[in-house]
PDB file of C-alpha atoms in Angstrom:
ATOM      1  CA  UNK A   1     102.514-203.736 -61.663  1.00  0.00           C
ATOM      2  CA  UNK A   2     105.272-203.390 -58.726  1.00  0.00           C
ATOM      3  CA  UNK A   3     107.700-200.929 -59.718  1.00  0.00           C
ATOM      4  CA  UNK A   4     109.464-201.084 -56.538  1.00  0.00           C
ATOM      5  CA  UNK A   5     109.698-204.551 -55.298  1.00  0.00           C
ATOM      6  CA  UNK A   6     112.103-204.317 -52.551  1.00  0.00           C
ATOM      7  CA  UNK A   7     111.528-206.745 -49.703  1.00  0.00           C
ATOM      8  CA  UNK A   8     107.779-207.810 -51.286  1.00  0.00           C
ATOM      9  CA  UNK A   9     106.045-206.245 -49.200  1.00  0.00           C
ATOM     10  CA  UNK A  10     103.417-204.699 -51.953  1.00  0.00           C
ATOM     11  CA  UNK A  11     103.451-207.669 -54.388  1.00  0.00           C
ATOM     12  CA  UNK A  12     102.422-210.095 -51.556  1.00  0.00           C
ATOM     13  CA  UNK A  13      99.650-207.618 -49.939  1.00  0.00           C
ATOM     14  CA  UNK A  14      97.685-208.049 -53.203  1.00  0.00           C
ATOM     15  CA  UNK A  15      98.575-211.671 -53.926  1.00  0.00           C
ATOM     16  CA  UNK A  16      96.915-212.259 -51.102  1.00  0.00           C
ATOM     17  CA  UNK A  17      94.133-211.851 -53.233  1.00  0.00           C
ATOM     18  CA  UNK A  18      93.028-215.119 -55.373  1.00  0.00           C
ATOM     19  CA  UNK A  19      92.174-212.927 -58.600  1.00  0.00           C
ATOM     20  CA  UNK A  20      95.434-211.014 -58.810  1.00  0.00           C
ATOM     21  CA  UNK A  21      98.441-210.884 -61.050  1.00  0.00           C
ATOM     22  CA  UNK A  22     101.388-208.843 -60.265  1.00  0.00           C
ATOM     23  CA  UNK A  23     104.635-208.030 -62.210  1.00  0.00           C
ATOM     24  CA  UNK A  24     106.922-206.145 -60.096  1.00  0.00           C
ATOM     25  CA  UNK A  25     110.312-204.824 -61.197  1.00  0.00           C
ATOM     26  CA  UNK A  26     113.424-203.735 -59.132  1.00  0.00           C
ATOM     27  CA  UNK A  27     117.159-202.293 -60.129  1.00  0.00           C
ATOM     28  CA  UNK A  28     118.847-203.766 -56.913  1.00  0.00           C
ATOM     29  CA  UNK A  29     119.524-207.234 -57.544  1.00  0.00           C
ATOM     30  CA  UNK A  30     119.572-208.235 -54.056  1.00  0.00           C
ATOM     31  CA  UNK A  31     115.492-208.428 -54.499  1.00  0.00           C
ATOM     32  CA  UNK A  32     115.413-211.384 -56.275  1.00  0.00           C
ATOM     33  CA  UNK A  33     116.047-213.786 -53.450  1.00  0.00           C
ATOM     34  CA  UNK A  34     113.155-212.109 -52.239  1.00  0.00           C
ATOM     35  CA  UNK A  35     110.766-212.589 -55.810  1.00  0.00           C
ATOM     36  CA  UNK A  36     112.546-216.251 -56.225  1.00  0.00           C
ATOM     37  CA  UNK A  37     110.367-216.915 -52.912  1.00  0.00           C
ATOM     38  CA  UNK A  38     107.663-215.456 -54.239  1.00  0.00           C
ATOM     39  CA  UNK A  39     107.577-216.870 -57.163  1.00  0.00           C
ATOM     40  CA  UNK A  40     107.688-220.019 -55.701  1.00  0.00           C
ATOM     41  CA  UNK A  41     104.560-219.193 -53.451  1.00  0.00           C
ATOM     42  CA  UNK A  42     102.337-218.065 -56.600  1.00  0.00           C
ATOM     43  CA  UNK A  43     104.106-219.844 -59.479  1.00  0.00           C
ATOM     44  CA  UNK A  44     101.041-218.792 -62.298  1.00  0.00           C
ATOM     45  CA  UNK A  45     100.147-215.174 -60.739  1.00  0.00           C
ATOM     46  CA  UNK A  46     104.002-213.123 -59.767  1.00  0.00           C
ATOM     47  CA  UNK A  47     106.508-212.361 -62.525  1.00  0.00           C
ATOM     48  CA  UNK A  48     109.883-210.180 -61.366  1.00  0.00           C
ATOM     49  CA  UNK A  49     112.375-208.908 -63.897  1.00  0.00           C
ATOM     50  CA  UNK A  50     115.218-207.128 -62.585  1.00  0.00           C
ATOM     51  CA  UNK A  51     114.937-203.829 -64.793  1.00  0.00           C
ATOM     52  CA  UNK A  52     114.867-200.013 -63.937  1.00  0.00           C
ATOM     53  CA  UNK A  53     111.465-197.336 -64.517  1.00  0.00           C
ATOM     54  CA  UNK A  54     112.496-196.892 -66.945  1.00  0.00           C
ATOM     55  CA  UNK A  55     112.237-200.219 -68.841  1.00  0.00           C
ATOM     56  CA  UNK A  56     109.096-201.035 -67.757  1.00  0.00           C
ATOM     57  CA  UNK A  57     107.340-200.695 -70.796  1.00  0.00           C
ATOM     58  CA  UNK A  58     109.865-202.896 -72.670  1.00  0.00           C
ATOM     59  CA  UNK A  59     109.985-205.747 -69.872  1.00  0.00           C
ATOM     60  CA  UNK A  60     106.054-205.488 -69.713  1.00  0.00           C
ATOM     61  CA  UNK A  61     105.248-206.408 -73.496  1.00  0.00           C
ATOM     62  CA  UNK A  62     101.609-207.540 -72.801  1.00  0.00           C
ATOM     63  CA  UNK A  63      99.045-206.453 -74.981  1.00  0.00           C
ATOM     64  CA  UNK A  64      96.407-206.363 -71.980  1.00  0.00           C
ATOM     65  CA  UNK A  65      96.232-203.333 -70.175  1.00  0.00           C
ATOM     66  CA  UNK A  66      96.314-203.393 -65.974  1.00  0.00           C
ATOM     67  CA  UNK A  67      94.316-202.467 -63.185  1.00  0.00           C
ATOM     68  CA  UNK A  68      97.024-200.668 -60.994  1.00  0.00           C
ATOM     69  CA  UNK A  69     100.529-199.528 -61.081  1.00  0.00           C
ATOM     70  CA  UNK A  70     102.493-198.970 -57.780  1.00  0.00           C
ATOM     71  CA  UNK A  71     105.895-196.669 -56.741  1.00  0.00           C
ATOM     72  CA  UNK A  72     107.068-196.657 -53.855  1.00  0.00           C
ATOM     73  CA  UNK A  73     109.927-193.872 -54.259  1.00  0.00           C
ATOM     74  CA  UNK A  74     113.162-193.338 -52.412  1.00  0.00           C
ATOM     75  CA  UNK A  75     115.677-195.781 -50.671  1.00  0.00           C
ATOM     76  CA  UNK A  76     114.311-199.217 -48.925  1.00  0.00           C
ATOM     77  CA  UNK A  77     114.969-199.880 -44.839  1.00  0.00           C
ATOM     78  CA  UNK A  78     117.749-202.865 -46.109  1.00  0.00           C
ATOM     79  CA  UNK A  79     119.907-200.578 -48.786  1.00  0.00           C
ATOM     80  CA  UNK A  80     120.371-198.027 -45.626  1.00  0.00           C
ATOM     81  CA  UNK A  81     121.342-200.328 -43.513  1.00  0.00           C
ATOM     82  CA  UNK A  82     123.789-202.448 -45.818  1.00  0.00           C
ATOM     83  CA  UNK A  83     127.176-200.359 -44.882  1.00  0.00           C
ATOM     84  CA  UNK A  84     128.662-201.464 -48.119  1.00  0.00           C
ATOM     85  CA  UNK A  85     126.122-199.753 -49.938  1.00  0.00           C
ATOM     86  CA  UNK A  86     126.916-195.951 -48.747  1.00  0.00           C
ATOM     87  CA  UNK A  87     123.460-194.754 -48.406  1.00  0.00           C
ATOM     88  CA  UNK A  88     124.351-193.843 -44.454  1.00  0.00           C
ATOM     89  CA  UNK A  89     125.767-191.200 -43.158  1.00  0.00           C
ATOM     90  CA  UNK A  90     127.800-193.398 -41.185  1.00  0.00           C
ATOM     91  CA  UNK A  91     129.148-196.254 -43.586  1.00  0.00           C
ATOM     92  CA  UNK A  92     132.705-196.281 -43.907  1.00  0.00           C
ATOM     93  CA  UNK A  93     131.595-198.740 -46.867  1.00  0.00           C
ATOM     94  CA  UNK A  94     132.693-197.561 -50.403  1.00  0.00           C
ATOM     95  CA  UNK A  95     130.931-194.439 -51.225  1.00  0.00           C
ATOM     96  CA  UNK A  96     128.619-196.161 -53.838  1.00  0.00           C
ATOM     97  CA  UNK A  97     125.316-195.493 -53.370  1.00  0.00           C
ATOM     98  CA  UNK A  98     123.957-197.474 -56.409  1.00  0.00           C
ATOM     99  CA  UNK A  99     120.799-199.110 -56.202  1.00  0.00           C
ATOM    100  CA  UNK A 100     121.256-201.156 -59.185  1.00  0.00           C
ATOM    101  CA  UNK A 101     121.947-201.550 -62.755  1.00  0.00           C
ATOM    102  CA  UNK A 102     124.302-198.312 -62.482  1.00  0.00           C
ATOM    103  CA  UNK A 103     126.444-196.619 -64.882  1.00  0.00           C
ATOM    104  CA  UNK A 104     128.406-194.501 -62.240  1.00  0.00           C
ATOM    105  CA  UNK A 105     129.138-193.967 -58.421  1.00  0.00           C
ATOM    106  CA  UNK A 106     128.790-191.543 -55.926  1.00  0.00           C
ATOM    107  CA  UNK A 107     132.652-191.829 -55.601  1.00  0.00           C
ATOM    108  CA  UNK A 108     132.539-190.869 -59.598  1.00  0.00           C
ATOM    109  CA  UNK A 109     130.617-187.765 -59.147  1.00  0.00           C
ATOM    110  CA  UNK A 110     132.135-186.351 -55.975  1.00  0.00           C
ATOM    111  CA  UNK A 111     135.831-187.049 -57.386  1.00  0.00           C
ATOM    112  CA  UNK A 112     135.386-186.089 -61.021  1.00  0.00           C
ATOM    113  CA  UNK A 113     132.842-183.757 -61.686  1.00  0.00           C
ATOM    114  CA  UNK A 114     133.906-180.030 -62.154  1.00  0.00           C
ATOM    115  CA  UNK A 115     132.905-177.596 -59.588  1.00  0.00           C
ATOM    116  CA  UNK A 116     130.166-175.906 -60.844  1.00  0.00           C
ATOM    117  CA  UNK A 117     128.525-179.243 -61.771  1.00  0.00           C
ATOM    118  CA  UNK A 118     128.572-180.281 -58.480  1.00  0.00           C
ATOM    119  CA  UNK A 119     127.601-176.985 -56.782  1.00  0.00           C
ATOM    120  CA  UNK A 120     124.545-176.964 -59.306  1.00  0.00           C
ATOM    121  CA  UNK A 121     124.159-180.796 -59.413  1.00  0.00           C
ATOM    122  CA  UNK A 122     123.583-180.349 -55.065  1.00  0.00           C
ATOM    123  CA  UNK A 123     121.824-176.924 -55.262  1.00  0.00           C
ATOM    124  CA  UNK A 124     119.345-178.492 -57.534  1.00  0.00           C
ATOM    125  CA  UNK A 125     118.178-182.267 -56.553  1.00  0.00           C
ATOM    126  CA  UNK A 126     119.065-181.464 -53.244  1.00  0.00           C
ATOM    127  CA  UNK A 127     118.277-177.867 -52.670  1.00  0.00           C
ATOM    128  CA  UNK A 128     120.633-177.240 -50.493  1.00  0.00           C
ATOM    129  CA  UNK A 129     121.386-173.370 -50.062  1.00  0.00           C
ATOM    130  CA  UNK A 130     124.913-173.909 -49.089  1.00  0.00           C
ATOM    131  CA  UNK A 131     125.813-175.774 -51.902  1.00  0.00           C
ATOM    132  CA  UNK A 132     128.934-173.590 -52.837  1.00  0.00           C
ATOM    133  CA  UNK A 133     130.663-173.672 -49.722  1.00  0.00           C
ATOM    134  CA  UNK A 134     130.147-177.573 -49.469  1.00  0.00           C
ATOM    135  CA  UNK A 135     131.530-178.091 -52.733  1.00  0.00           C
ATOM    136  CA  UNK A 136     134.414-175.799 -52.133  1.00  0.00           C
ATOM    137  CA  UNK A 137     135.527-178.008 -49.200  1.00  0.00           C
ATOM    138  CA  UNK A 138     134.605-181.383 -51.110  1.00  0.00           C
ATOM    139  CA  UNK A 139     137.168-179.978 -54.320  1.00  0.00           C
ATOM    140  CA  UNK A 140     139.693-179.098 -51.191  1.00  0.00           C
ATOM    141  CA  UNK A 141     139.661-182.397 -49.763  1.00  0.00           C
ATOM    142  CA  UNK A 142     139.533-184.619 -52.628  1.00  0.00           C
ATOM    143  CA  UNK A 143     143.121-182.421 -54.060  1.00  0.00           C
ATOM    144  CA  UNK A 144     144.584-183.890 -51.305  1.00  0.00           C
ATOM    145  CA  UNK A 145     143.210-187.409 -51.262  1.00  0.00           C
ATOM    146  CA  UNK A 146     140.350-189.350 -52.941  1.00  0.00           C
ATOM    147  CA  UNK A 147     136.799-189.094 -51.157  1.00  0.00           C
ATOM    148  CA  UNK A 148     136.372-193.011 -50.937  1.00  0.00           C
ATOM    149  CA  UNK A 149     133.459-193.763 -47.742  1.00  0.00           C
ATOM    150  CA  UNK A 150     129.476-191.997 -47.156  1.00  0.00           C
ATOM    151  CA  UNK A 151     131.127-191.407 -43.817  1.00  0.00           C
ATOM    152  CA  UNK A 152     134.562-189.060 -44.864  1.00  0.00           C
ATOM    153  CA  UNK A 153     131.782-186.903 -47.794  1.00  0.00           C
ATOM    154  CA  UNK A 154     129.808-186.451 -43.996  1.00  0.00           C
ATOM    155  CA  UNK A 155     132.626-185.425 -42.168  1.00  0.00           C
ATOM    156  CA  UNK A 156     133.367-182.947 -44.887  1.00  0.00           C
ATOM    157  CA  UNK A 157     129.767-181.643 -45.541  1.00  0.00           C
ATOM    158  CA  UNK A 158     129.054-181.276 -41.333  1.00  0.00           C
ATOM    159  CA  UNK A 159     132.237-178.798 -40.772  1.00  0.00           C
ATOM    160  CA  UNK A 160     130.877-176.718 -43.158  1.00  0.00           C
ATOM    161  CA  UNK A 161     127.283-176.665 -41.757  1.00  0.00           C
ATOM    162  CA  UNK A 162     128.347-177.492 -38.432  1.00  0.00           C
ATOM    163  CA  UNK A 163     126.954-173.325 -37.309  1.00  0.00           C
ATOM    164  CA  UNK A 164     123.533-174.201 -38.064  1.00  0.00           C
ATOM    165  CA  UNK A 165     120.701-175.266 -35.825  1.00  0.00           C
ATOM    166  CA  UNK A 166     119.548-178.578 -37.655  1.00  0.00           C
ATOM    167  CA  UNK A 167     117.444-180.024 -34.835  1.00  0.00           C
ATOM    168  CA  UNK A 168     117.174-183.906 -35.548  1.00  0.00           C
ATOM    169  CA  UNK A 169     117.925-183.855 -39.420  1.00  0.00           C
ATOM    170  CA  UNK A 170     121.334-184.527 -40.152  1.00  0.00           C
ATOM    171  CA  UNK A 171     123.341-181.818 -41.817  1.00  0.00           C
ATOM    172  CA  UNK A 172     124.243-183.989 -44.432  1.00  0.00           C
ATOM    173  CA  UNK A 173     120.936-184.970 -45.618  1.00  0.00           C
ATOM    174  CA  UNK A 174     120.268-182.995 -48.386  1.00  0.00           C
ATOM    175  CA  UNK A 175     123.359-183.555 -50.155  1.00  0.00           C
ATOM    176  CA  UNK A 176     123.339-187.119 -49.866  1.00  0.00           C
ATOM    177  CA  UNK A 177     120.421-186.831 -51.289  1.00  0.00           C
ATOM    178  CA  UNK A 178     121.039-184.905 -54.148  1.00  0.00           C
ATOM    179  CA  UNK A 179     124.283-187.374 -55.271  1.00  0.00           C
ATOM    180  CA  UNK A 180     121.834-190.634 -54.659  1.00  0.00           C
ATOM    181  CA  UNK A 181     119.577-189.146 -57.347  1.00  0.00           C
ATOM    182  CA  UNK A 182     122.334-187.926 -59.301  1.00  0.00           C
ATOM    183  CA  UNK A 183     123.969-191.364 -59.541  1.00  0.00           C
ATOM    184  CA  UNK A 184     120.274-193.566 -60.016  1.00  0.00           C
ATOM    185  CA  UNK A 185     119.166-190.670 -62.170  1.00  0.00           C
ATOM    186  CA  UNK A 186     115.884-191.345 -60.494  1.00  0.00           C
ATOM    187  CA  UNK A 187     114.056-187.941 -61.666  1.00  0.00           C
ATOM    188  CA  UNK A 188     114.711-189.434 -65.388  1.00  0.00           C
ATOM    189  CA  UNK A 189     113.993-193.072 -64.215  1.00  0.00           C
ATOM    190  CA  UNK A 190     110.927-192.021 -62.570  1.00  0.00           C
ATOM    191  CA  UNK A 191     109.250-189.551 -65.479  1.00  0.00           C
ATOM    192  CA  UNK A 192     110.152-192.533 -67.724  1.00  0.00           C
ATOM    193  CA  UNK A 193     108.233-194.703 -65.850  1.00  0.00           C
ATOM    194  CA  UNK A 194     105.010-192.456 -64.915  1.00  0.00           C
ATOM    195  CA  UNK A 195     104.608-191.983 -68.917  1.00  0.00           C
ATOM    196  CA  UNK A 196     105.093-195.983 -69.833  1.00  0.00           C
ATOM    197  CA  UNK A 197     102.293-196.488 -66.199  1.00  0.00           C
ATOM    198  CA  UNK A 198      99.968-194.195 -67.934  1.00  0.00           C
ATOM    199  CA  UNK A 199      99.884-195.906 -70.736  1.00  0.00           C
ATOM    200  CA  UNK A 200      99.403-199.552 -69.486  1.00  0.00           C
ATOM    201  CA  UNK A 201      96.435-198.746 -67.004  1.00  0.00           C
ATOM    202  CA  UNK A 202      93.034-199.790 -68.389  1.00  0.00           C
ATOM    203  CA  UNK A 203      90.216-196.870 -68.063  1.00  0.00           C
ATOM    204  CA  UNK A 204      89.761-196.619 -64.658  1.00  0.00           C
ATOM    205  CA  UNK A 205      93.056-197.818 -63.408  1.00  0.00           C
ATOM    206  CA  UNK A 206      94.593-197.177 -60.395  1.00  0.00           C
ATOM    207  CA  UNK A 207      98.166-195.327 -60.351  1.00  0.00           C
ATOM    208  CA  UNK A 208     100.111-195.227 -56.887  1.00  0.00           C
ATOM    209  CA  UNK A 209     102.988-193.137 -55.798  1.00  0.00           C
ATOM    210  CA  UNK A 210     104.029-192.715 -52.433  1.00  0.00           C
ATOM    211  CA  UNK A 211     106.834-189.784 -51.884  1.00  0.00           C
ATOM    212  CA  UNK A 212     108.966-188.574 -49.714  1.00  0.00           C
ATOM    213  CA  UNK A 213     110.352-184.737 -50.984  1.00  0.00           C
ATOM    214  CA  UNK A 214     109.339-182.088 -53.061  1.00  0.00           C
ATOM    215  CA  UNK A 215     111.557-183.074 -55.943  1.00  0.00           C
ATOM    216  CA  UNK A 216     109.649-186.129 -56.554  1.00  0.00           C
ATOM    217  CA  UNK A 217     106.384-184.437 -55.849  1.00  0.00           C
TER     218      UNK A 217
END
């Protein structure tokens, strides 16, 4: 099982492979052109539903148990670099950052939440130590007008860091980071999916995760 599809990069890797059978899953619906063309390739062995961790063991109703499960956590190369999708720290694209199958927006949670659930919602997933003082500036700013683009929530975050020494990391970073899992709830998604993984493997199975913070670890 594939539980991040993305570009099918995984999927094909093992297809490659005459005895395999993959079913991969992906919330951002802008995969499927890419599993349509895989499907196509290995019509009997690849099976994509569009679904979230969460759903896995719902969309996967085989009986048979499987020889690996793969995650590959975190955003993929193409949802940073779509502008429209507000990922970047640059995209003057709606401030969105959804990767699929969403019931809220980043633009949601930095215009509506209350204070304190933002300053704990960024102090938390994104362990940011100067949560507070962001936050104050976000609730400033958004009085006066709506915080609509990734790039105006950057410009806010980077005057109030802008004293610190932050080398090649941008200032914004863990912020952003902490809204994108806020809005994918992708500590739920991903527990979720670890405990309906476990269960499918066969004795001897194979579970992957690759990761990229300490959150996730």
């Amino acid at each position: 099982i594939d539980c991040t599809f993305g570009g099918g990069g995984y999927s094909e890797g093992i297809l490659k492979y005459p005895a395999t059978k993959v079913f991969a899953i992906d919330r951002d619906e802008s995969t499927k052109n890419y599993a349509n063309n895989l499907a196509k390739k290995f019509p009997k062995r690849f099976t994509f539903s569009l679904s979230k961790f969460g759903d896995l063991k719902k969309v996967f109703n085989s009986e048979s148990k499987v020889r690996g499960v793969i995650f590959d956590l975190g955003l993929s190369s193409f949802q940073l670099a779509d502008d429209k999708r507000g990922f970047s720290f640059k995209s003057k694209g709606f401030l969105s950052m959804e990767m699929g199958l969403n019931k809220f927006s980043a633009f949601d949670a930095v215009n509506n939440l209350e204070k304190e659930n933002l300053i704990n919602l960024i102090k938390i997933l994104g362990e940011e130590k100067d949560a507070k003082a962001i936050v104050n500036e976000i609730v400033n700013c958004r009085k006066i007008k709506e915080i609509k683009t990734s790039e105006e929530l950057a410009t806010i975050i980077n005057k109030v860091k802008r004293k610190g020494n932050y080398n090649k990391k941008n200032p914004s970073t863990k912020t952003f980071q902490a809204i994108r899992i806020f809005t994918n709830q992708e500590l739920t998604e991903l527990v979720q999916g670890l405990i309906a993984a476990t269960e499918m493997l066969e004795e001897g199975g194979i579970l992957i995760i690759v990761s990229f913070h300490s959150l996730e670890d």
